[in-house]
Amino acid sequence: MIGALDLGVTALDTSTNYLRFRSHEVLARVAGDLLPKFHLSTKVGYFPGISGAEHSLAPERLHSAVEEAARDLGREPDLVFLHNPEHSLTPGTARSREALAEACAALDSATSRGLCSAWGIATWDPTALLPLVDASVPTPSTLMVRAGLLVGAGTLDAAEALMEAWGLGTGAMWGMSPFGGSTKASVWARVDPRVFLRDGGGYSRAQAAFRVAYQLPNVSAVAIGTDEPAHLGELVGALAAVSDEQAVAEYRTLLRDRPRTQSV
C-alpha cells in the first residue's frame, strides 16, 4: 500500500468475502494507519455459509454487512458496492425486480445513516440487471463492470444501457478484470493490444491491454489485483499512453457483427 501511494494510487477496492471473509479485519490490522489516505470501496452480498460462500440480497443482511464493514475497517467506507446481485436474481420475473429494488434500498438506507459515503453496484453480468431496472430501483452512484478486450459486445452494450437507464454521468462507471483473470493467460501471447494505441511501440502488451480497458466500455477507473509493486508501477505508467479511438470503435463494430457472422 505504501508502494501504491508512492505511485500516486489513492483508491483501494476490497470486498467482504476476500481472504475468507477476513479482508476488512486484515486491512485494519496491517494498514489501519494508511486507510485514511485512500478512497476506500468494498462490496457486500456474499456471506459465510455452511458449505462455503453464499449469496443473498436480503435487505437486513446487507444492511448489517455494511455496519460490520465500517466496524471491522475502523472507518466508514467511501463506497459500498452491491456485489453481483445477478447471482440471486432470475431475469424477467417480478420477484427479481422487487428483490433488486429492496437490496438497493438497503444500501441507500445505509448511506443515509452515514455507514458509508455512497453506494454502487458491481456486476459481472449487467445483461441480467438491465431488464429489471425501472423507477422502483434506487439509483446507485457508481457502476462497476468487466472491462477490456475480452469483454463481449452484449456485456459492453448492457453496461452502457444501465448507465443510461439510471441517468449516471461521465465518471460513474468503473472497470474490473481488464486481463480476463491474468496477464499470463495464453490469449495475451496471441494478441497484441498495442495496435489500439496511437504509439504502442514504447509499451508492453499488458500495458496496452490495461490502457484500452478504459475505452471498453468508457470507465473512469479500472480495479486491478496485484501484490507486486513493479507490476502496479508498469500499469500506472500505461496511463500516459493514448488510445486510438478509431481502432477501438472499429473493434466494437467487429464485436457486434461477430454473432451475425457466426450464425451464417
PDB file of N, CA, C and O in Angstrom, residues 77-140:
ATOM      1  N   PRO A  77     -16.604   3.133   4.910  1.00  0.00           N
ATOM      2  CA  PRO A  77     -16.128   3.087   3.522  1.00  0.00           C
ATOM      3  C   PRO A  77     -16.634   4.301   2.740  1.00  0.00           C
ATOM      4  O   PRO A  77     -17.713   4.835   3.015  1.00  0.00           O
ATOM      5  N   ASP A  78     -15.858   4.723   1.763  1.00  0.00           N
ATOM      6  CA  ASP A  78     -16.305   5.809   0.891  1.00  0.00           C
ATOM      7  C   ASP A  78     -17.384   5.327  -0.071  1.00  0.00           C
ATOM      8  O   ASP A  78     -18.235   6.111  -0.499  1.00  0.00           O
ATOM      9  N   LEU A  79     -17.329   4.036  -0.397  1.00  0.00           N
ATOM     10  CA  LEU A  79     -18.262   3.478  -1.376  1.00  0.00           C
ATOM     11  C   LEU A  79     -18.471   2.005  -1.061  1.00  0.00           C
ATOM     12  O   LEU A  79     -17.509   1.272  -0.823  1.00  0.00           O
ATOM     13  N   VAL A  80     -19.726   1.575  -1.052  1.00  0.00           N
ATOM     14  CA  VAL A  80     -20.051   0.158  -0.856  1.00  0.00           C
ATOM     15  C   VAL A  80     -20.831  -0.329  -2.067  1.00  0.00           C
ATOM     16  O   VAL A  80     -21.887   0.221  -2.407  1.00  0.00           O
ATOM     17  N   PHE A  81     -20.316  -1.365  -2.706  1.00  0.00           N
ATOM     18  CA  PHE A  81     -20.979  -1.951  -3.872  1.00  0.00           C
ATOM     19  C   PHE A  81     -21.876  -3.112  -3.460  1.00  0.00           C
ATOM     20  O   PHE A  81     -21.511  -3.922  -2.591  1.00  0.00           O
ATOM     21  N   LEU A  82     -23.026  -3.213  -4.098  1.00  0.00           N
ATOM     22  CA  LEU A  82     -23.834  -4.432  -4.045  1.00  0.00           C
ATOM     23  C   LEU A  82     -23.162  -5.417  -4.991  1.00  0.00           C
ATOM     24  O   LEU A  82     -23.064  -5.173  -6.192  1.00  0.00           O
ATOM     25  N   HIS A  83     -22.674  -6.525  -4.454  1.00  0.00           N
ATOM     26  CA  HIS A  83     -21.782  -7.426  -5.168  1.00  0.00           C
ATOM     27  C   HIS A  83     -22.548  -8.473  -5.975  1.00  0.00           C
ATOM     28  O   HIS A  83     -23.272  -9.301  -5.421  1.00  0.00           O
ATOM     29  N   ASN A  84     -22.417  -8.403  -7.290  1.00  0.00           N
ATOM     30  CA  ASN A  84     -23.019  -9.387  -8.196  1.00  0.00           C
ATOM     31  C   ASN A  84     -24.472  -9.732  -7.849  1.00  0.00           C
ATOM     32  O   ASN A  84     -24.809 -10.892  -7.598  1.00  0.00           O
ATOM     33  N   PRO A  85     -25.367  -8.744  -7.833  1.00  0.00           N
ATOM     34  CA  PRO A  85     -26.767  -9.037  -7.479  1.00  0.00           C
ATOM     35  C   PRO A  85     -27.402 -10.079  -8.384  1.00  0.00           C
ATOM     36  O   PRO A  85     -28.332 -10.794  -7.957  1.00  0.00           O
ATOM     37  N   GLU A  86     -26.904 -10.204  -9.618  1.00  0.00           N
ATOM     38  CA  GLU A  86     -27.490 -11.175 -10.544  1.00  0.00           C
ATOM     39  C   GLU A  86     -27.381 -12.602 -10.032  1.00  0.00           C
ATOM     40  O   GLU A  86     -28.114 -13.502 -10.482  1.00  0.00           O
ATOM     41  N   HIS A  87     -26.460 -12.840  -9.088  1.00  0.00           N
ATOM     42  CA  HIS A  87     -26.264 -14.180  -8.544  1.00  0.00           C
ATOM     43  C   HIS A  87     -27.543 -14.706  -7.886  1.00  0.00           C
ATOM     44  O   HIS A  87     -27.776 -15.920  -7.841  1.00  0.00           O
ATOM     45  N   SER A  88     -28.385 -13.795  -7.364  1.00  0.00           N
ATOM     46  CA  SER A  88     -29.616 -14.205  -6.675  1.00  0.00           C
ATOM     47  C   SER A  88     -30.873 -13.759  -7.403  1.00  0.00           C
ATOM     48  O   SER A  88     -31.950 -13.702  -6.802  1.00  0.00           O
ATOM     49  N   LEU A  89     -30.741 -13.472  -8.688  1.00  0.00           N
ATOM     50  CA  LEU A  89     -31.888 -12.984  -9.451  1.00  0.00           C
ATOM     51  C   LEU A  89     -32.198 -13.900 -10.620  1.00  0.00           C
ATOM     52  O   LEU A  89     -31.304 -14.531 -11.194  1.00  0.00           O
ATOM     53  N   THR A  90     -33.471 -13.935 -10.979  1.00  0.00           N
ATOM     54  CA  THR A  90     -33.902 -14.633 -12.183  1.00  0.00           C
ATOM     55  C   THR A  90     -34.492 -13.583 -13.123  1.00  0.00           C
ATOM     56  O   THR A  90     -35.583 -13.061 -12.863  1.00  0.00           O
ATOM     57  N   PRO A  91     -33.783 -13.225 -14.191  1.00  0.00           N
ATOM     58  CA  PRO A  91     -34.255 -12.157 -15.077  1.00  0.00           C
ATOM     59  C   PRO A  91     -35.664 -12.418 -15.603  1.00  0.00           C
ATOM     60  O   PRO A  91     -36.047 -13.558 -15.877  1.00  0.00           O
ATOM     61  N   GLY A  92     -36.433 -11.340 -15.684  1.00  0.00           N
ATOM     62  CA  GLY A  92     -37.763 -11.438 -16.262  1.00  0.00           C
ATOM     63  C   GLY A  92     -38.864 -11.749 -15.273  1.00  0.00           C
ATOM     64  O   GLY A  92     -40.026 -11.865 -15.669  1.00  0.00           O
ATOM     65  N   THR A  93     -38.537 -11.885 -13.991  1.00  0.00           N
ATOM     66  CA  THR A  93     -39.568 -12.183 -13.006  1.00  0.00           C
ATOM     67  C   THR A  93     -39.844 -10.951 -12.149  1.00  0.00           C
ATOM     68  O   THR A  93     -38.947 -10.173 -11.844  1.00  0.00           O
ATOM     69  N   ALA A  94     -41.094 -10.798 -11.752  1.00  0.00           N
ATOM     70  CA  ALA A  94     -41.472  -9.650 -10.925  1.00  0.00           C
ATOM     71  C   ALA A  94     -40.760  -9.696  -9.580  1.00  0.00           C
ATOM     72  O   ALA A  94     -40.367  -8.670  -9.031  1.00  0.00           O
ATOM     73  N   ARG A  95     -40.580 -10.892  -9.023  1.00  0.00           N
ATOM     74  CA  ARG A  95     -39.915 -11.017  -7.733  1.00  0.00           C
ATOM     75  C   ARG A  95     -38.454 -10.555  -7.817  1.00  0.00           C
ATOM     76  O   ARG A  95     -37.932  -9.946  -6.882  1.00  0.00           O
ATOM     77  N   SER A  96     -37.791 -10.808  -8.933  1.00  0.00           N
ATOM     78  CA  SER A  96     -36.407 -10.377  -9.095  1.00  0.00           C
ATOM     79  C   SER A  96     -36.309  -8.855  -9.114  1.00  0.00           C
ATOM     80  O   SER A  96     -35.401  -8.273  -8.519  1.00  0.00           O
ATOM     81  N   ARG A  97     -37.250  -8.220  -9.790  1.00  0.00           N
ATOM     82  CA  ARG A  97     -37.255  -6.751  -9.811  1.00  0.00           C
ATOM     83  C   ARG A  97     -37.452  -6.205  -8.406  1.00  0.00           C
ATOM     84  O   ARG A  97     -36.786  -5.257  -7.983  1.00  0.00           O
ATOM     85  N   GLU A  98     -38.337  -6.824  -7.673  1.00  0.00           N
ATOM     86  CA  GLU A  98     -38.610  -6.406  -6.300  1.00  0.00           C
ATOM     87  C   GLU A  98     -37.382  -6.642  -5.408  1.00  0.00           C
ATOM     88  O   GLU A  98     -37.026  -5.803  -4.578  1.00  0.00           O
ATOM     89  N   ALA A  99     -36.737  -7.803  -5.582  1.00  0.00           N
ATOM     90  CA  ALA A  99     -35.570  -8.133  -4.765  1.00  0.00           C
ATOM     91  C   ALA A  99     -34.422  -7.164  -5.033  1.00  0.00           C
ATOM     92  O   ALA A  99     -33.725  -6.737  -4.098  1.00  0.00           O
ATOM     93  N   LEU A 100     -34.219  -6.806  -6.294  1.00  0.00           N
ATOM     94  CA  LEU A 100     -33.171  -5.846  -6.622  1.00  0.00           C
ATOM     95  C   LEU A 100     -33.478  -4.487  -6.020  1.00  0.00           C
ATOM     96  O   LEU A 100     -32.594  -3.835  -5.442  1.00  0.00           O
ATOM     97  N   ALA A 101     -34.727  -4.057  -6.124  1.00  0.00           N
ATOM     98  CA  ALA A 101     -35.113  -2.758  -5.567  1.00  0.00           C
ATOM     99  C   ALA A 101     -34.920  -2.728  -4.052  1.00  0.00           C
ATOM    100  O   ALA A 101     -34.425  -1.740  -3.494  1.00  0.00           O
ATOM    101  N   GLU A 102     -35.279  -3.816  -3.371  1.00  0.00           N
ATOM    102  CA  GLU A 102     -35.144  -3.872  -1.920  1.00  0.00           C
ATOM    103  C   GLU A 102     -33.678  -3.885  -1.501  1.00  0.00           C
ATOM    104  O   GLU A 102     -33.298  -3.248  -0.509  1.00  0.00           O
ATOM    105  N   ALA A 103     -32.846  -4.594  -2.254  1.00  0.00           N
ATOM    106  CA  ALA A 103     -31.423  -4.639  -1.932  1.00  0.00           C
ATOM    107  C   ALA A 103     -30.787  -3.265  -2.117  1.00  0.00           C
ATOM    108  O   ALA A 103     -29.988  -2.810  -1.283  1.00  0.00           O
ATOM    109  N   CYS A 104     -31.141  -2.609  -3.209  1.00  0.00           N
ATOM    110  CA  CYS A 104     -30.609  -1.268  -3.460  1.00  0.00           C
ATOM    111  C   CYS A 104     -31.094  -0.291  -2.392  1.00  0.00           C
ATOM    112  O   CYS A 104     -30.340   0.579  -1.938  1.00  0.00           O
ATOM    113  N   ALA A 105     -32.333  -0.447  -1.972  1.00  0.00           N
ATOM    114  CA  ALA A 105     -32.884   0.426  -0.931  1.00  0.00           C
ATOM    115  C   ALA A 105     -32.144   0.229   0.390  1.00  0.00           C
ATOM    116  O   ALA A 105     -31.956   1.184   1.158  1.00  0.00           O
ATOM    117  N   ALA A 106     -31.719  -1.007   0.663  1.00  0.00           N
ATOM    118  CA  ALA A 106     -30.969  -1.272   1.891  1.00  0.00           C
ATOM    119  C   ALA A 106     -29.644  -0.522   1.896  1.00  0.00           C
ATOM    120  O   ALA A 106     -29.241   0.047   2.911  1.00  0.00           O
ATOM    121  N   LEU A 107     -28.949  -0.515   0.757  1.00  0.00           N
ATOM    122  CA  LEU A 107     -27.683   0.215   0.676  1.00  0.00           C
ATOM    123  C   LEU A 107     -27.928   1.719   0.673  1.00  0.00           C
ATOM    124  O   LEU A 107     -27.132   2.487   1.228  1.00  0.00           O
ATOM    125  N   ASP A 108     -29.012   2.137   0.071  1.00  0.00           N
ATOM    126  CA  ASP A 108     -29.372   3.554   0.081  1.00  0.00           C
ATOM    127  C   ASP A 108     -29.624   4.016   1.516  1.00  0.00           C
ATOM    128  O   ASP A 108     -29.205   5.107   1.926  1.00  0.00           O
ATOM    129  N   SER A 109     -30.290   3.177   2.288  1.00  0.00           N
ATOM    130  CA  SER A 109     -30.566   3.484   3.688  1.00  0.00           C
ATOM    131  C   SER A 109     -29.275   3.538   4.499  1.00  0.00           C
ATOM    132  O   SER A 109     -29.094   4.423   5.355  1.00  0.00           O
ATOM    133  N   ALA A 110     -28.378   2.582   4.250  1.00  0.00           N
ATOM    134  CA  ALA A 110     -27.100   2.562   4.963  1.00  0.00           C
ATOM    135  C   ALA A 110     -26.306   3.834   4.683  1.00  0.00           C
ATOM    136  O   ALA A 110     -25.647   4.392   5.574  1.00  0.00           O
ATOM    137  N   THR A 111     -26.378   4.303   3.432  1.00  0.00           N
ATOM    138  CA  THR A 111     -25.699   5.545   3.074  1.00  0.00           C
ATOM    139  C   THR A 111     -26.317   6.726   3.805  1.00  0.00           C
ATOM    140  O   THR A 111     -25.616   7.589   4.340  1.00  0.00           O
ATOM    141  N   SER A 112     -27.635   6.771   3.854  1.00  0.00           N
ATOM    142  CA  SER A 112     -28.331   7.860   4.536  1.00  0.00           C
ATOM    143  C   SER A 112     -28.000   7.897   6.026  1.00  0.00           C
ATOM    144  O   SER A 112     -27.954   8.966   6.638  1.00  0.00           O
ATOM    145  N   ARG A 113     -27.732   6.724   6.589  1.00  0.00           N
ATOM    146  CA  ARG A 113     -27.398   6.645   8.006  1.00  0.00           C
ATOM    147  C   ARG A 113     -25.934   6.957   8.282  1.00  0.00           C
ATOM    148  O   ARG A 113     -25.516   6.972   9.445  1.00  0.00           O
ATOM    149  N   GLY A 114     -25.158   7.202   7.246  1.00  0.00           N
ATOM    150  CA  GLY A 114     -23.755   7.544   7.428  1.00  0.00           C
ATOM    151  C   GLY A 114     -22.831   6.367   7.589  1.00  0.00           C
ATOM    152  O   GLY A 114     -21.668   6.532   7.983  1.00  0.00           O
ATOM    153  N   LEU A 115     -23.309   5.145   7.252  1.00  0.00           N
ATOM    154  CA  LEU A 115     -22.456   3.965   7.357  1.00  0.00           C
ATOM    155  C   LEU A 115     -21.465   3.877   6.212  1.00  0.00           C
ATOM    156  O   LEU A 115     -20.480   3.136   6.280  1.00  0.00           O
ATOM    157  N   CYS A 116     -21.727   4.613   5.148  1.00  0.00           N
ATOM    158  CA  CYS A 116     -20.810   4.745   4.021  1.00  0.00           C
ATOM    159  C   CYS A 116     -21.155   6.059   3.334  1.00  0.00           C
ATOM    160  O   CYS A 116     -22.233   6.620   3.548  1.00  0.00           O
ATOM    161  N   SER A 117     -20.244   6.543   2.508  1.00  0.00           N
ATOM    162  CA  SER A 117     -20.487   7.834   1.853  1.00  0.00           C
ATOM    163  C   SER A 117     -21.350   7.704   0.601  1.00  0.00           C
ATOM    164  O   SER A 117     -22.040   8.652   0.216  1.00  0.00           O
ATOM    165  N   ALA A 118     -21.293   6.535  -0.044  1.00  0.00           N
ATOM    166  CA  ALA A 118     -22.061   6.308  -1.275  1.00  0.00           C
ATOM    167  C   ALA A 118     -22.175   4.810  -1.506  1.00  0.00           C
ATOM    168  O   ALA A 118     -21.460   4.016  -0.889  1.00  0.00           O
ATOM    169  N   TRP A 119     -23.072   4.434  -2.411  1.00  0.00           N
ATOM    170  CA  TRP A 119     -23.209   3.021  -2.734  1.00  0.00           C
ATOM    171  C   TRP A 119     -23.288   2.839  -4.242  1.00  0.00           C
ATOM    172  O   TRP A 119     -23.623   3.752  -4.986  1.00  0.00           O
ATOM    173  N   GLY A 120     -22.947   1.636  -4.680  1.00  0.00           N
ATOM    174  CA  GLY A 120     -22.980   1.347  -6.105  1.00  0.00           C
ATOM    175  C   GLY A 120     -23.304  -0.118  -6.350  1.00  0.00           C
ATOM    176  O   GLY A 120     -23.668  -0.852  -5.427  1.00  0.00           O
ATOM    177  N   ILE A 121     -23.154  -0.542  -7.589  1.00  0.00           N
ATOM    178  CA  ILE A 121     -23.388  -1.936  -7.969  1.00  0.00           C
ATOM    179  C   ILE A 121     -22.185  -2.440  -8.744  1.00  0.00           C
ATOM    180  O   ILE A 121     -21.725  -1.798  -9.698  1.00  0.00           O
ATOM    181  N   ALA A 122     -21.652  -3.572  -8.319  1.00  0.00           N
ATOM    182  CA  ALA A 122     -20.589  -4.258  -9.044  1.00  0.00           C
ATOM    183  C   ALA A 122     -21.196  -5.521  -9.637  1.00  0.00           C
ATOM    184  O   ALA A 122     -21.665  -6.391  -8.894  1.00  0.00           O
ATOM    185  N   THR A 123     -21.221  -5.606 -10.948  1.00  0.00           N
ATOM    186  CA  THR A 123     -21.886  -6.730 -11.600  1.00  0.00           C
ATOM    187  C   THR A 123     -20.991  -7.372 -12.646  1.00  0.00           C
ATOM    188  O   THR A 123     -20.384  -6.695 -13.474  1.00  0.00           O
ATOM    189  N   TRP A 124     -20.922  -8.693 -12.605  1.00  0.00           N
ATOM    190  CA  TRP A 124     -20.169  -9.433 -13.616  1.00  0.00           C
ATOM    191  C   TRP A 124     -20.989  -9.560 -14.896  1.00  0.00           C
ATOM    192  O   TRP A 124     -20.434  -9.668 -15.974  1.00  0.00           O
ATOM    193  N   ASP A 125     -22.304  -9.536 -14.760  1.00  0.00           N
ATOM    194  CA  ASP A 125     -23.185  -9.724 -15.922  1.00  0.00           C
ATOM    195  C   ASP A 125     -24.291  -8.665 -15.929  1.00  0.00           C
ATOM    196  O   ASP A 125     -25.409  -8.922 -15.457  1.00  0.00           O
ATOM    197  N   PRO A 126     -24.027  -7.480 -16.455  1.00  0.00           N
ATOM    198  CA  PRO A 126     -25.046  -6.419 -16.474  1.00  0.00           C
ATOM    199  C   PRO A 126     -26.254  -6.757 -17.338  1.00  0.00           C
ATOM    200  O   PRO A 126     -27.315  -6.167 -17.167  1.00  0.00           O
ATOM    201  N   THR A 127     -26.124  -7.719 -18.244  1.00  0.00           N
ATOM    202  CA  THR A 127     -27.265  -8.078 -19.081  1.00  0.00           C
ATOM    203  C   THR A 127     -28.405  -8.640 -18.235  1.00  0.00           C
ATOM    204  O   THR A 127     -29.576  -8.545 -18.616  1.00  0.00           O
ATOM    205  N   ALA A 128     -28.074  -9.240 -17.093  1.00  0.00           N
ATOM    206  CA  ALA A 128     -29.111  -9.805 -16.222  1.00  0.00           C
ATOM    207  C   ALA A 128     -29.860  -8.723 -15.457  1.00  0.00           C
ATOM    208  O   ALA A 128     -31.003  -8.936 -15.039  1.00  0.00           O
ATOM    209  N   LEU A 129     -29.232  -7.569 -15.259  1.00  0.00           N
ATOM    210  CA  LEU A 129     -29.856  -6.495 -14.485  1.00  0.00           C
ATOM    211  C   LEU A 129     -30.697  -5.568 -15.338  1.00  0.00           C
ATOM    212  O   LEU A 129     -31.698  -5.017 -14.870  1.00  0.00           O
ATOM    213  N   LEU A 130     -30.298  -5.388 -16.576  1.00  0.00           N
ATOM    214  CA  LEU A 130     -30.933  -4.387 -17.426  1.00  0.00           C
ATOM    215  C   LEU A 130     -32.453  -4.520 -17.502  1.00  0.00           C
ATOM    216  O   LEU A 130     -33.171  -3.514 -17.379  1.00  0.00           O
ATOM    217  N   PRO A 131     -33.025  -5.725 -17.679  1.00  0.00           N
ATOM    218  CA  PRO A 131     -34.493  -5.824 -17.761  1.00  0.00           C
ATOM    219  C   PRO A 131     -35.201  -5.542 -16.434  1.00  0.00           C
ATOM    220  O   PRO A 131     -36.423  -5.391 -16.415  1.00  0.00           O
ATOM    221  N   LEU A 132     -34.447  -5.484 -15.337  1.00  0.00           N
ATOM    222  CA  LEU A 132     -35.053  -5.325 -14.017  1.00  0.00           C
ATOM    223  C   LEU A 132     -35.056  -3.896 -13.518  1.00  0.00           C
ATOM    224  O   LEU A 132     -35.665  -3.601 -12.482  1.00  0.00           O
ATOM    225  N   VAL A 133     -34.382  -3.006 -14.216  1.00  0.00           N
ATOM    226  CA  VAL A 133     -34.243  -1.631 -13.740  1.00  0.00           C
ATOM    227  C   VAL A 133     -35.418  -0.782 -14.200  1.00  0.00           C
ATOM    228  O   VAL A 133     -35.714  -0.690 -15.388  1.00  0.00           O
ATOM    229  N   ASP A 134     -36.115  -0.206 -13.226  1.00  0.00           N
ATOM    230  CA  ASP A 134     -37.167   0.759 -13.529  1.00  0.00           C
ATOM    231  C   ASP A 134     -37.188   1.795 -12.415  1.00  0.00           C
ATOM    232  O   ASP A 134     -36.268   1.852 -11.588  1.00  0.00           O
ATOM    233  N   ALA A 135     -38.228   2.595 -12.355  1.00  0.00           N
ATOM    234  CA  ALA A 135     -38.277   3.690 -11.382  1.00  0.00           C
ATOM    235  C   ALA A 135     -38.313   3.201  -9.943  1.00  0.00           C
ATOM    236  O   ALA A 135     -38.017   3.971  -9.019  1.00  0.00           O
ATOM    237  N   SER A 136     -38.657   1.931  -9.723  1.00  0.00           N
ATOM    238  CA  SER A 136     -38.731   1.407  -8.355  1.00  0.00           C
ATOM    239  C   SER A 136     -37.358   1.076  -7.780  1.00  0.00           C
ATOM    240  O   SER A 136     -37.223   0.857  -6.571  1.00  0.00           O
ATOM    241  N   VAL A 137     -36.340   1.009  -8.625  1.00  0.00           N
ATOM    242  CA  VAL A 137     -34.994   0.642  -8.181  1.00  0.00           C
ATOM    243  C   VAL A 137     -34.188   1.907  -7.901  1.00  0.00           C
ATOM    244  O   VAL A 137     -33.973   2.713  -8.806  1.00  0.00           O
ATOM    245  N   PRO A 138     -33.745   2.124  -6.651  1.00  0.00           N
ATOM    246  CA  PRO A 138     -32.938   3.300  -6.335  1.00  0.00           C
ATOM    247  C   PRO A 138     -31.702   3.393  -7.217  1.00  0.00           C
ATOM    248  O   PRO A 138     -31.177   2.380  -7.700  1.00  0.00           O
ATOM    249  N   THR A 139     -31.232   4.597  -7.418  1.00  0.00           N
ATOM    250  CA  THR A 139     -30.111   4.838  -8.327  1.00  0.00           C
ATOM    251  C   THR A 139     -28.769   4.794  -7.609  1.00  0.00           C
ATOM    252  O   THR A 139     -28.561   5.540  -6.649  1.00  0.00           O
ATOM    253  N   PRO A 140     -27.857   3.935  -8.042  1.00  0.00           N
ATOM    254  CA  PRO A 140     -26.520   3.899  -7.439  1.00  0.00           C
ATOM    255  C   PRO A 140     -25.694   5.089  -7.911  1.00  0.00           C
ATOM    256  O   PRO A 140     -26.041   5.741  -8.903  1.00  0.00           O
TER     257      PRO A 140
END
